[in-house]
């Protein structure tokens, strides 16, 4: 037993800290951590030895997505809307909070813009105060309905500023502006990822997105709803590849701020996607053509040369492999 009371107090405090919360490499804040991408990212950060603070208002995310992490002493869930200030002590921030699917972000478009703009200001203010590096989950939607194909980071985009997708597209564009101005004006270390369509387990079953819709329709034997003639294209990235991209981007040299495209360049038409999903699920669903939504981009494919060169990142999960895992997830969900 130590005779000096001050040393004894310090010793017992150290012992207490050691027992209650062993040393971690980094404390990381994930806003939107209870969502599809966020929950996978939280999982990955925990397995990398980080302490994770997950902030989410459950607008489109759910406790179920992070239920398996709740018993982990390095994981903490905070119910909070990032359009309001929040004071935390962290080393890194991943700003993912924002509804991502068209039906979700168009449900309350004013809140969508507020989340991108007010939410980014609060997250950037936090990053500035604690000197944390902050990564923004931007989107290929900043390119709008593009005239350039494939899309590279130097393309400034073609967005309708008053259309029904503008709350999301323009909100994300303004967020990018804020990130670069906090960087230039206040020296905040930023990373901006332009994420292209990503899919995988824990996608919201009612998000109306093409992958979740087609899989659920195929598994239920319901008509597959193609909007338009199905000749529009997208390029789909599996969630594990995307999370790897986030980790590599956060770990990149401080001088590298982006923006950088993250996505899988394998481009297919929506009709081809429907046929592949019908085939993998051995479904007898028929294809059914419906009206195409306003401002629906015709083509989308990332040029990922920058990510390949600077981050040494390359998505390697094939569409059939990724769809297989996603179909398995939705099958279990439907069986519940
Ligand atoms: P998601 O809807 O599953 O996740 C978003 C999360 O943010 C949800 O948990 C939601 O509850 C939370 N959230 C929304 N508004 C909030 C607010 N004001 N305060 C706190 N939490 C809030 O979507 P996702 O697919 O996981 O997307 C994550 C991020 O990646 C989003 O910023 C999205 O714009 C971006 N992104 C995703 C894709 C994709 O294909 N999934 C493509 C491009 C960009
Ligand atoms: N902010 C926050 N958490 C912090 C620091 C700041 O939520 O730890 C918010 C704060 O409420 C402010 C915003 O971030 O509205 C922007 O902060 P900044 O310091 O850039 O601007 P200012 O406080 O001067 O408005
Ligand atoms: N889409 C479709 N049927 C559906 C859902 C979507 O044909 O049931 C189309 C949609 O019109 C778009 C593409 O699939 O052309 C991708 O839609 P999603 O909402 O998944 O992503 P985003 O348009 O944001 O890329």
Tab-separated table of C-alpha atoms and ligand atoms in Angstrom:
chain	number	residue	atom	x	y	z
A	1	UNK	CA	0.000	0.000	0.000
A	2	UNK	CA	1.420	3.421	-0.891
A	3	UNK	CA	2.069	5.709	2.139
A	4	UNK	CA	1.700	9.042	0.312
A	5	UNK	CA	-2.040	9.979	0.085
A	6	UNK	CA	-1.607	11.946	-3.170
A	7	UNK	CA	0.260	9.088	-4.888
A	8	UNK	CA	-2.262	6.597	-3.529
A	9	UNK	CA	-5.136	8.649	-4.965
A	10	UNK	CA	-3.382	8.860	-8.334
A	11	UNK	CA	-2.670	5.127	-8.224
A	12	UNK	CA	-6.272	4.201	-7.478
A	13	UNK	CA	-7.572	6.618	-10.133
A	14	UNK	CA	-5.244	5.030	-12.711
A	15	UNK	CA	-6.327	1.583	-11.619
A	16	UNK	CA	-9.978	2.640	-11.842
A	17	UNK	CA	-9.501	4.113	-15.328
A	18	UNK	CA	-7.668	0.997	-16.382
A	19	UNK	CA	-10.449	-1.264	-15.133
A	20	UNK	CA	-13.317	0.839	-16.417
A	21	UNK	CA	-11.994	2.050	-19.744
A	22	UNK	CA	-8.670	0.737	-20.989
A	23	UNK	CA	-6.622	2.974	-23.272
A	24	UNK	CA	-7.943	3.320	-26.800
A	25	UNK	CA	-6.123	4.636	-29.826
A	26	UNK	CA	-8.777	7.178	-30.764
A	27	UNK	CA	-12.198	8.442	-29.780
A	28	UNK	CA	-14.288	8.689	-32.898
A	29	UNK	CA	-17.659	10.353	-33.399
A	30	UNK	CA	-19.928	8.877	-36.073
A	31	UNK	CA	-22.964	11.039	-36.809
A	32	UNK	CA	-25.679	8.968	-38.455
A	33	UNK	CA	-24.065	5.908	-36.873
A	34	UNK	CA	-27.354	4.046	-36.472
A	35	UNK	CA	-27.989	4.124	-40.221
A	36	UNK	CA	-27.009	1.675	-42.943
A	37	UNK	CA	-23.436	2.847	-43.663
A	38	UNK	CA	-22.913	4.292	-40.174
A	39	UNK	CA	-23.617	1.026	-38.357
A	40	UNK	CA	-21.071	-0.845	-40.498
A	41	UNK	CA	-18.543	1.928	-39.911
A	42	UNK	CA	-19.086	1.817	-36.109
A	43	UNK	CA	-18.512	-1.940	-36.208
A	44	UNK	CA	-15.285	-1.532	-38.166
A	45	UNK	CA	-13.946	1.262	-35.924
A	46	UNK	CA	-14.589	-0.833	-32.816
A	47	UNK	CA	-12.747	-3.765	-34.329
A	48	UNK	CA	-9.855	-1.392	-35.139
A	49	UNK	CA	-9.590	-0.529	-31.414
A	50	UNK	CA	-11.340	2.849	-31.348
A	51	UNK	CA	-13.835	4.155	-28.848
A	52	UNK	CA	-16.974	5.075	-30.789
A	53	UNK	CA	-19.535	7.751	-29.976
A	54	UNK	CA	-22.541	7.246	-32.214
A	55	UNK	CA	-24.849	10.236	-32.603
A	56	UNK	CA	-28.190	9.700	-34.330
A	57	UNK	CA	-31.763	10.987	-34.104
A	58	UNK	CA	-33.169	7.722	-35.574
A	59	UNK	CA	-34.795	9.588	-38.458
A	60	UNK	CA	-34.003	6.744	-40.861
A	61	UNK	CA	-31.649	4.703	-38.709
A	62	UNK	CA	-32.632	2.380	-35.885
A	63	UNK	CA	-31.461	0.957	-32.583
A	64	UNK	CA	-31.722	-2.469	-34.196
A	65	UNK	CA	-28.815	-1.573	-36.511
A	66	UNK	CA	-26.492	-1.090	-33.518
A	67	UNK	CA	-28.166	-3.395	-30.961
A	68	UNK	CA	-25.295	-5.866	-31.255
A	69	UNK	CA	-22.816	-3.118	-30.269
A	70	UNK	CA	-24.640	-1.852	-27.171
A	71	UNK	CA	-22.832	-4.154	-24.728
A	72	UNK	CA	-19.422	-3.105	-26.009
A	73	UNK	CA	-17.814	-0.803	-23.374
A	74	UNK	CA	-16.144	1.176	-26.165
A	75	UNK	CA	-19.467	2.007	-27.829
A	76	UNK	CA	-21.818	4.775	-26.748
A	77	UNK	CA	-25.106	5.745	-28.365
A	78	UNK	CA	-26.339	9.339	-28.117
A	79	UNK	CA	-29.786	10.292	-29.393
A	80	UNK	CA	-29.291	13.749	-30.867
A	81	UNK	CA	-30.234	15.818	-33.921
A	82	UNK	CA	-27.062	17.353	-35.376
A	83	UNK	CA	-28.922	20.478	-36.505
A	84	UNK	CA	-28.483	21.435	-32.810
A	85	UNK	CA	-25.077	21.999	-31.203
A	86	UNK	CA	-23.370	19.214	-29.303
A	87	UNK	CA	-20.254	19.343	-27.118
A	88	UNK	CA	-18.064	16.224	-27.022
A	89	UNK	CA	-14.323	15.513	-26.838
A	90	UNK	CA	-13.224	13.438	-29.824
A	91	UNK	CA	-10.216	12.889	-32.106
A	92	UNK	CA	-12.008	12.108	-35.375
A	93	UNK	CA	-15.464	12.752	-36.789
A	94	UNK	CA	-17.291	10.915	-39.571
A	95	UNK	CA	-20.282	13.073	-40.560
A	96	UNK	CA	-22.765	10.626	-42.071
A	97	UNK	CA	-26.024	11.976	-40.637
A	98	UNK	CA	-28.483	12.665	-43.471
A	99	UNK	CA	-31.307	10.657	-45.013
A	100	UNK	CA	-29.927	9.118	-48.207
A	101	UNK	CA	-32.767	7.639	-50.223
A	102	UNK	CA	-34.992	9.850	-52.391
A	103	UNK	CA	-38.244	8.954	-50.604
A	104	UNK	CA	-36.678	9.618	-47.203
A	105	UNK	CA	-34.957	12.887	-48.070
A	106	UNK	CA	-38.013	14.167	-49.961
A	107	UNK	CA	-40.374	13.389	-47.042
A	108	UNK	CA	-39.203	16.490	-45.127
A	109	UNK	CA	-37.018	18.392	-47.602
A	110	UNK	CA	-36.469	21.401	-45.340
A	111	UNK	CA	-35.116	19.141	-42.582
A	112	UNK	CA	-32.894	17.430	-45.186
A	113	UNK	CA	-31.255	20.727	-46.144
A	114	UNK	CA	-30.980	21.730	-42.468
A	115	UNK	CA	-29.231	18.445	-41.681
A	116	UNK	CA	-26.648	18.998	-44.421
A	117	UNK	CA	-26.128	22.710	-43.738
A	118	UNK	CA	-26.816	23.392	-40.016
A	119	UNK	CA	-25.637	19.881	-39.165
A	120	UNK	CA	-22.342	20.360	-41.010
A	121	UNK	CA	-21.801	23.751	-39.344
A	122	UNK	CA	-22.213	22.146	-35.907
A	123	UNK	CA	-19.957	19.206	-36.732
A	124	UNK	CA	-17.343	21.563	-38.218
A	125	UNK	CA	-17.596	23.876	-35.174
A	126	UNK	CA	-16.984	20.834	-32.983
A	127	UNK	CA	-14.032	19.705	-35.144
A	128	UNK	CA	-12.583	23.213	-34.983
A	129	UNK	CA	-12.856	23.410	-31.176
A	130	UNK	CA	-11.299	20.004	-30.463
A	131	UNK	CA	-8.930	19.996	-33.498
A	132	UNK	CA	-10.402	16.769	-34.845
A	133	UNK	CA	-10.135	15.603	-38.436
A	134	UNK	CA	-13.617	15.473	-39.948
A	135	UNK	CA	-14.837	13.392	-42.900
A	136	UNK	CA	-17.951	14.388	-44.822
A	137	UNK	CA	-20.170	11.775	-46.459
A	138	UNK	CA	-20.884	13.688	-49.651
A	139	UNK	CA	-22.472	12.118	-52.671
A	140	UNK	CA	-22.369	11.510	-56.402
A	141	UNK	CA	-25.593	13.578	-56.415
A	142	UNK	CA	-23.396	16.695	-56.384
A	143	UNK	CA	-22.857	15.848	-60.088
A	144	UNK	CA	-26.664	15.865	-60.660
A	145	UNK	CA	-27.689	14.512	-64.061
A	146	UNK	CA	-24.155	14.584	-65.502
A	147	UNK	CA	-22.985	15.538	-69.019
A	148	UNK	CA	-19.571	13.968	-68.298
A	149	UNK	CA	-19.141	10.218	-68.180
A	150	UNK	CA	-17.674	8.690	-66.064
A	151	UNK	CA	-17.765	11.417	-63.417
A	152	UNK	CA	-14.429	12.654	-62.114
A	153	UNK	CA	-13.886	15.020	-59.199
A	154	UNK	CA	-13.028	17.944	-61.485
A	155	UNK	CA	-16.576	17.964	-62.935
A	156	UNK	CA	-18.736	20.679	-61.314
A	157	UNK	CA	-22.050	18.970	-61.950
A	158	UNK	CA	-25.463	19.664	-63.418
A	159	UNK	CA	-27.995	20.046	-60.632
A	160	UNK	CA	-31.505	21.484	-60.847
A	161	UNK	CA	-31.508	23.877	-57.869
A	162	UNK	CA	-35.321	24.000	-57.585
A	163	UNK	CA	-36.260	20.365	-58.292
A	164	UNK	CA	-37.417	17.708	-55.861
A	165	UNK	CA	-33.895	16.284	-55.433
A	166	UNK	CA	-32.389	19.714	-54.704
A	167	UNK	CA	-32.882	19.522	-50.907
A	168	UNK	CA	-30.384	16.673	-50.931
A	169	UNK	CA	-28.129	17.629	-53.864
A	170	UNK	CA	-27.811	21.317	-53.009
A	171	UNK	CA	-27.631	20.584	-49.280
A	172	UNK	CA	-24.666	18.288	-49.906
A	173	UNK	CA	-23.072	20.808	-52.273
A	174	UNK	CA	-23.374	23.547	-49.645
A	175	UNK	CA	-21.930	21.144	-47.048
A	176	UNK	CA	-18.877	20.629	-49.293
A	177	UNK	CA	-18.498	24.423	-49.534
A	178	UNK	CA	-18.651	24.709	-45.739
A	179	UNK	CA	-16.055	21.963	-45.328
A	180	UNK	CA	-13.608	23.693	-47.680
A	181	UNK	CA	-14.225	27.115	-46.110
A	182	UNK	CA	-13.646	25.776	-42.569
A	183	UNK	CA	-10.457	24.247	-43.956
A	184	UNK	CA	-9.255	27.458	-45.644
A	185	UNK	CA	-10.524	29.916	-43.026
A	186	UNK	CA	-10.012	27.978	-39.781
A	187	UNK	CA	-7.428	25.319	-40.706
A	188	UNK	CA	-9.780	22.411	-39.917
A	189	UNK	CA	-8.490	19.073	-41.255
A	190	UNK	CA	-11.181	17.823	-43.620
A	191	UNK	CA	-11.808	14.822	-45.856
A	192	UNK	CA	-14.641	14.890	-48.394
A	193	UNK	CA	-15.853	11.576	-49.862
A	194	UNK	CA	-18.248	11.600	-52.821
A	195	UNK	CA	-20.079	8.337	-52.286
A	196	UNK	CA	-21.733	6.553	-55.212
A	197	UNK	CA	-24.657	4.091	-54.809
A	198	UNK	CA	-23.836	1.660	-52.017
A	199	UNK	CA	-25.796	-1.414	-50.960
A	200	UNK	CA	-25.642	-4.273	-48.489
A	201	UNK	CA	-27.161	-5.744	-45.330
A	202	UNK	CA	-29.013	-3.239	-43.085
A	203	UNK	CA	-30.314	-1.133	-45.938
A	204	UNK	CA	-33.700	0.159	-44.837
A	205	UNK	CA	-36.372	-2.214	-46.241
A	206	UNK	CA	-38.722	0.689	-47.027
A	207	UNK	CA	-36.192	3.150	-48.374
A	208	UNK	CA	-37.549	2.785	-51.914
A	209	UNK	CA	-34.032	2.354	-53.302
A	210	UNK	CA	-33.564	0.169	-56.287
A	211	UNK	CA	-31.544	-2.638	-54.652
A	212	UNK	CA	-33.802	-3.044	-51.599
A	213	UNK	CA	-36.998	-2.671	-53.674
A	214	UNK	CA	-35.983	-5.239	-56.301
A	215	UNK	CA	-34.740	-7.789	-53.744
A	216	UNK	CA	-37.888	-7.576	-51.598
A	217	UNK	CA	-40.134	-7.704	-54.670
A	218	UNK	CA	-38.236	-10.714	-56.028
A	219	UNK	CA	-38.319	-12.570	-52.700
A	220	UNK	CA	-42.064	-11.958	-52.368
A	221	UNK	CA	-42.773	-12.870	-55.994
A	222	UNK	CA	-44.207	-9.391	-56.582
A	223	UNK	CA	-43.778	-7.366	-59.800
A	224	UNK	CA	-40.340	-5.723	-60.140
A	225	UNK	CA	-40.967	-1.990	-60.533
A	226	UNK	CA	-38.626	-0.453	-63.104
A	227	UNK	CA	-38.995	3.323	-63.378
A	228	UNK	CA	-38.742	4.438	-67.001
A	229	UNK	CA	-37.492	1.916	-69.558
A	230	UNK	CA	-34.671	0.677	-67.307
A	231	UNK	CA	-31.920	1.950	-69.612
A	232	UNK	CA	-30.648	4.432	-66.989
A	233	UNK	CA	-27.424	3.243	-65.347
A	234	UNK	CA	-25.925	3.100	-61.873
A	235	UNK	CA	-22.737	1.577	-60.434
A	236	UNK	CA	-23.195	-0.293	-57.162
A	237	UNK	CA	-20.589	-0.610	-54.413
A	238	UNK	CA	-20.801	-3.160	-51.607
A	239	UNK	CA	-20.843	-1.671	-48.100
A	240	UNK	CA	-17.631	-3.375	-46.880
A	241	UNK	CA	-15.670	-1.834	-49.742
A	242	UNK	CA	-17.140	1.592	-48.954
A	243	UNK	CA	-16.226	1.359	-45.259
A	244	UNK	CA	-12.669	0.417	-46.233
A	245	UNK	CA	-12.617	3.560	-48.399
A	246	UNK	CA	-13.761	5.722	-45.431
A	247	UNK	CA	-11.020	4.284	-43.211
A	248	UNK	CA	-8.330	4.813	-45.850
A	249	UNK	CA	-9.506	8.347	-46.549
A	250	UNK	CA	-9.484	9.266	-42.841
A	251	UNK	CA	-5.953	7.833	-42.573
A	252	UNK	CA	-4.670	9.722	-45.633
A	253	UNK	CA	-2.054	12.489	-45.428
A	254	UNK	CA	-3.380	15.703	-43.773
A	255	UNK	CA	-2.798	17.635	-47.032
A	256	UNK	CA	-5.287	15.400	-48.831
A	257	UNK	CA	-8.777	16.838	-48.321
A	258	UNK	CA	-10.470	15.480	-51.444
A	259	UNK	CA	-13.104	15.609	-52.764
A	260	UNK	CA	-12.609	12.006	-53.766
A	261	UNK	CA	-15.025	9.634	-55.476
A	262	UNK	CA	-15.710	6.360	-53.662
A	263	UNK	CA	-17.761	3.826	-55.570
A	264	UNK	CA	-17.605	0.767	-57.749
A	265	UNK	CA	-17.070	1.653	-61.422
A	266	UNK	CA	-18.903	-1.466	-62.655
A	267	UNK	CA	-21.839	0.198	-64.462
A	268	UNK	CA	-25.082	-1.598	-65.288
A	269	UNK	CA	-28.549	-0.618	-66.455
A	270	UNK	CA	-31.426	-0.814	-64.006
A	271	UNK	CA	-33.041	-3.424	-66.257
A	272	UNK	CA	-29.915	-5.591	-66.029
A	273	UNK	CA	-29.973	-5.223	-62.249
A	274	UNK	CA	-33.593	-6.433	-62.177
A	275	UNK	CA	-32.694	-9.458	-64.301
A	276	UNK	CA	-29.679	-10.351	-62.116
A	277	UNK	CA	-31.742	-10.171	-58.910
A	278	UNK	CA	-34.565	-12.255	-60.409
A	279	UNK	CA	-31.968	-14.781	-61.497
A	280	UNK	CA	-30.099	-15.039	-58.150
A	281	UNK	CA	-33.329	-15.327	-56.149
A	282	UNK	CA	-34.855	-17.795	-58.694
A	283	UNK	CA	-37.938	-15.594	-58.500
A	284	UNK	CA	-40.932	-15.792	-60.795
A	285	UNK	CA	-41.536	-12.027	-60.472
A	286	UNK	CA	-42.399	-10.207	-63.677
A	287	UNK	CA	-40.910	-6.895	-64.699
A	288	UNK	CA	-43.315	-3.956	-64.575
A	289	UNK	CA	-42.461	-0.529	-66.048
A	290	UNK	CA	-43.586	2.657	-64.254
A	291	UNK	CA	-43.168	6.387	-64.800
A	292	UNK	CA	-39.636	7.699	-64.121
A	293	UNK	CA	-39.318	10.222	-61.259
A	294	UNK	CA	-38.445	13.871	-61.944
A	295	UNK	CA	-34.707	14.694	-62.375
A	296	UNK	CA	-33.686	11.009	-62.238
A	297	UNK	CA	-30.045	10.946	-63.451
A	298	UNK	CA	-29.591	9.019	-66.746
A	299	UNK	CA	-26.100	7.663	-66.145
A	300	UNK	CA	-23.794	7.346	-63.190
A	301	UNK	CA	-20.358	5.797	-62.956
A	302	UNK	CA	-17.455	6.978	-60.832
A	303	UNK	CA	-13.992	7.648	-62.127
A	304	UNK	CA	-12.022	6.333	-59.143
A	305	UNK	CA	-8.488	6.982	-60.427
A	306	UNK	CA	-7.864	9.472	-57.616
A	307	UNK	CA	-8.923	7.026	-54.870
A	308	UNK	CA	-6.842	4.305	-56.497
A	309	UNK	CA	-3.741	6.505	-56.636
A	310	UNK	CA	-3.926	8.455	-53.390
A	311	UNK	CA	-5.688	5.961	-51.120
A	312	UNK	CA	-4.607	2.724	-52.785
A	313	UNK	CA	-8.293	1.791	-52.608
A	314	UNK	CA	-10.090	-0.476	-55.000
A	315	UNK	CA	-13.514	-2.049	-54.412
A	316	UNK	CA	-13.195	-5.796	-54.831
A	317	UNK	CA	-16.569	-7.317	-53.893
A	318	UNK	CA	-18.336	-8.441	-57.072
A	319	UNK	CA	-21.981	-7.537	-57.661
A	320	UNK	CA	-23.112	-11.169	-57.477
A	321	UNK	CA	-21.223	-11.737	-54.205
A	322	UNK	CA	-22.535	-8.525	-52.620
A	323	UNK	CA	-26.087	-9.126	-53.824
A	324	UNK	CA	-25.893	-12.668	-52.416
A	325	UNK	CA	-25.141	-11.333	-48.913
A	326	UNK	CA	-27.796	-8.636	-49.224
A	327	UNK	CA	-30.439	-11.097	-50.400
A	328	UNK	CA	-29.607	-13.361	-47.454
A	329	UNK	CA	-30.100	-10.406	-45.084
A	330	UNK	CA	-33.484	-9.464	-46.561
A	331	UNK	CA	-34.604	-13.101	-46.626
A	332	UNK	CA	-33.972	-13.328	-42.854
A	333	UNK	CA	-35.781	-10.027	-42.307
A	334	UNK	CA	-38.838	-11.258	-44.242
A	335	UNK	CA	-38.805	-14.556	-42.334
A	336	UNK	CA	-39.052	-12.736	-38.968
B	1	LIG	P1	-29.225	6.124	-43.713
B	1	LIG	O1	-30.475	6.892	-43.911
B	1	LIG	O2	-29.323	4.670	-43.443
B	1	LIG	O3	-28.333	6.772	-42.553
B	1	LIG	C1	-28.391	8.122	-42.198
B	1	LIG	C2	-28.432	8.195	-40.684
B	1	LIG	O4	-28.451	9.581	-40.291
B	1	LIG	C3	-29.695	7.556	-40.079
B	1	LIG	O5	-29.346	6.732	-39.007
B	1	LIG	C4	-30.510	8.760	-39.610
B	1	LIG	O6	-31.354	8.457	-38.531
B	1	LIG	C5	-29.420	9.762	-39.274
B	1	LIG	N1	-29.846	11.163	-39.318
B	1	LIG	C6	-30.540	11.779	-40.304
B	1	LIG	N2	-30.708	13.070	-39.993
B	1	LIG	C7	-30.089	13.272	-38.794
B	1	LIG	C8	-29.919	14.403	-37.941
B	1	LIG	N3	-30.418	15.611	-38.265
B	1	LIG	N4	-29.253	14.240	-36.785
B	1	LIG	C9	-28.744	13.027	-36.430
B	1	LIG	N5	-28.895	11.927	-37.185
B	1	LIG	C10	-29.557	12.057	-38.361
B	1	LIG	O7	-28.329	6.396	-45.003
B	1	LIG	P2	-26.941	5.779	-45.449
B	1	LIG	O8	-27.176	5.105	-46.743
B	1	LIG	O9	-26.320	5.037	-44.336
B	1	LIG	O10	-26.117	7.112	-45.739
B	1	LIG	C11	-25.159	7.613	-44.834
B	1	LIG	C12	-24.518	8.858	-45.442
B	1	LIG	O11	-23.884	8.523	-46.667
B	1	LIG	C13	-25.520	9.960	-45.747
B	1	LIG	O12	-24.940	11.204	-45.433
B	1	LIG	C14	-25.725	9.854	-47.233
B	1	LIG	O13	-26.059	11.092	-47.818
B	1	LIG	C15	-24.364	9.355	-47.696
B	1	LIG	N6	-24.476	8.621	-48.963
B	1	LIG	C16	-25.001	7.364	-48.981
B	1	LIG	C17	-25.111	6.697	-50.201
B	1	LIG	C18	-25.660	5.308	-50.292
B	1	LIG	O14	-25.742	4.780	-51.405
B	1	LIG	N7	-26.034	4.659	-49.220
B	1	LIG	C19	-24.704	7.337	-51.385
B	1	LIG	C20	-24.202	8.629	-51.315
B	1	LIG	C21	-24.081	9.258	-50.094
B	2	LIG	N1	-20.511	23.820	-32.023
B	2	LIG	C1	-20.896	22.604	-31.499
B	2	LIG	N2	-20.000	21.931	-30.714
B	2	LIG	C2	-18.771	22.407	-30.408
B	2	LIG	C3	-18.386	23.643	-30.976
B	2	LIG	C4	-19.277	24.317	-31.778
B	2	LIG	O1	-21.992	22.116	-31.732
B	2	LIG	O2	-18.037	21.730	-29.702
B	2	LIG	C5	-21.447	24.544	-32.855
B	2	LIG	C6	-21.735	25.924	-32.309
B	2	LIG	O3	-22.972	25.898	-31.651
B	2	LIG	C7	-21.756	26.829	-33.499
B	2	LIG	C8	-21.299	25.963	-34.658
B	2	LIG	O4	-20.843	24.746	-34.111
B	2	LIG	O5	-23.069	27.255	-33.794
B	2	LIG	C9	-20.204	26.592	-35.447
B	2	LIG	O6	-19.113	26.836	-34.571
B	2	LIG	P1	-18.048	27.960	-34.912
B	2	LIG	O7	-17.066	27.972	-33.794
B	2	LIG	O8	-17.519	27.748	-36.274
B	2	LIG	O9	-18.897	29.264	-35.015
B	2	LIG	P2	-19.485	30.257	-33.931
B	2	LIG	O10	-19.538	29.543	-32.614
B	2	LIG	O11	-18.531	31.375	-33.938
B	2	LIG	O12	-20.819	30.570	-34.475
B	3	LIG	N1	-35.519	2.657	-59.511
B	3	LIG	C1	-36.350	1.766	-60.168
B	3	LIG	N2	-37.235	1.052	-59.416
B	3	LIG	C2	-37.319	1.141	-58.070
B	3	LIG	C3	-36.466	2.049	-57.406
B	3	LIG	C4	-35.570	2.792	-58.167
B	3	LIG	O1	-36.291	1.625	-61.385
B	3	LIG	O2	-38.153	0.440	-57.470
B	3	LIG	C5	-34.543	3.409	-60.320
B	3	LIG	C6	-34.517	4.916	-60.047
B	3	LIG	O3	-35.468	5.585	-60.846
B	3	LIG	C7	-33.092	5.259	-60.432
B	3	LIG	C8	-32.298	4.023	-60.050
B	3	LIG	O4	-33.244	2.951	-59.957
B	3	LIG	O5	-32.991	5.449	-61.822
B	3	LIG	C9	-31.564	4.144	-58.720
B	3	LIG	O6	-32.489	4.586	-57.748
B	3	LIG	P1	-32.120	4.755	-56.220
B	3	LIG	O7	-33.261	5.470	-55.565
B	3	LIG	O8	-31.707	3.463	-55.658
B	3	LIG	O9	-30.812	5.660	-56.207
B	3	LIG	P2	-30.448	7.077	-56.876
B	3	LIG	O10	-31.481	7.473	-57.871
B	3	LIG	O11	-30.369	8.017	-55.735
B	3	LIG	O12	-29.148	6.789	-57.517
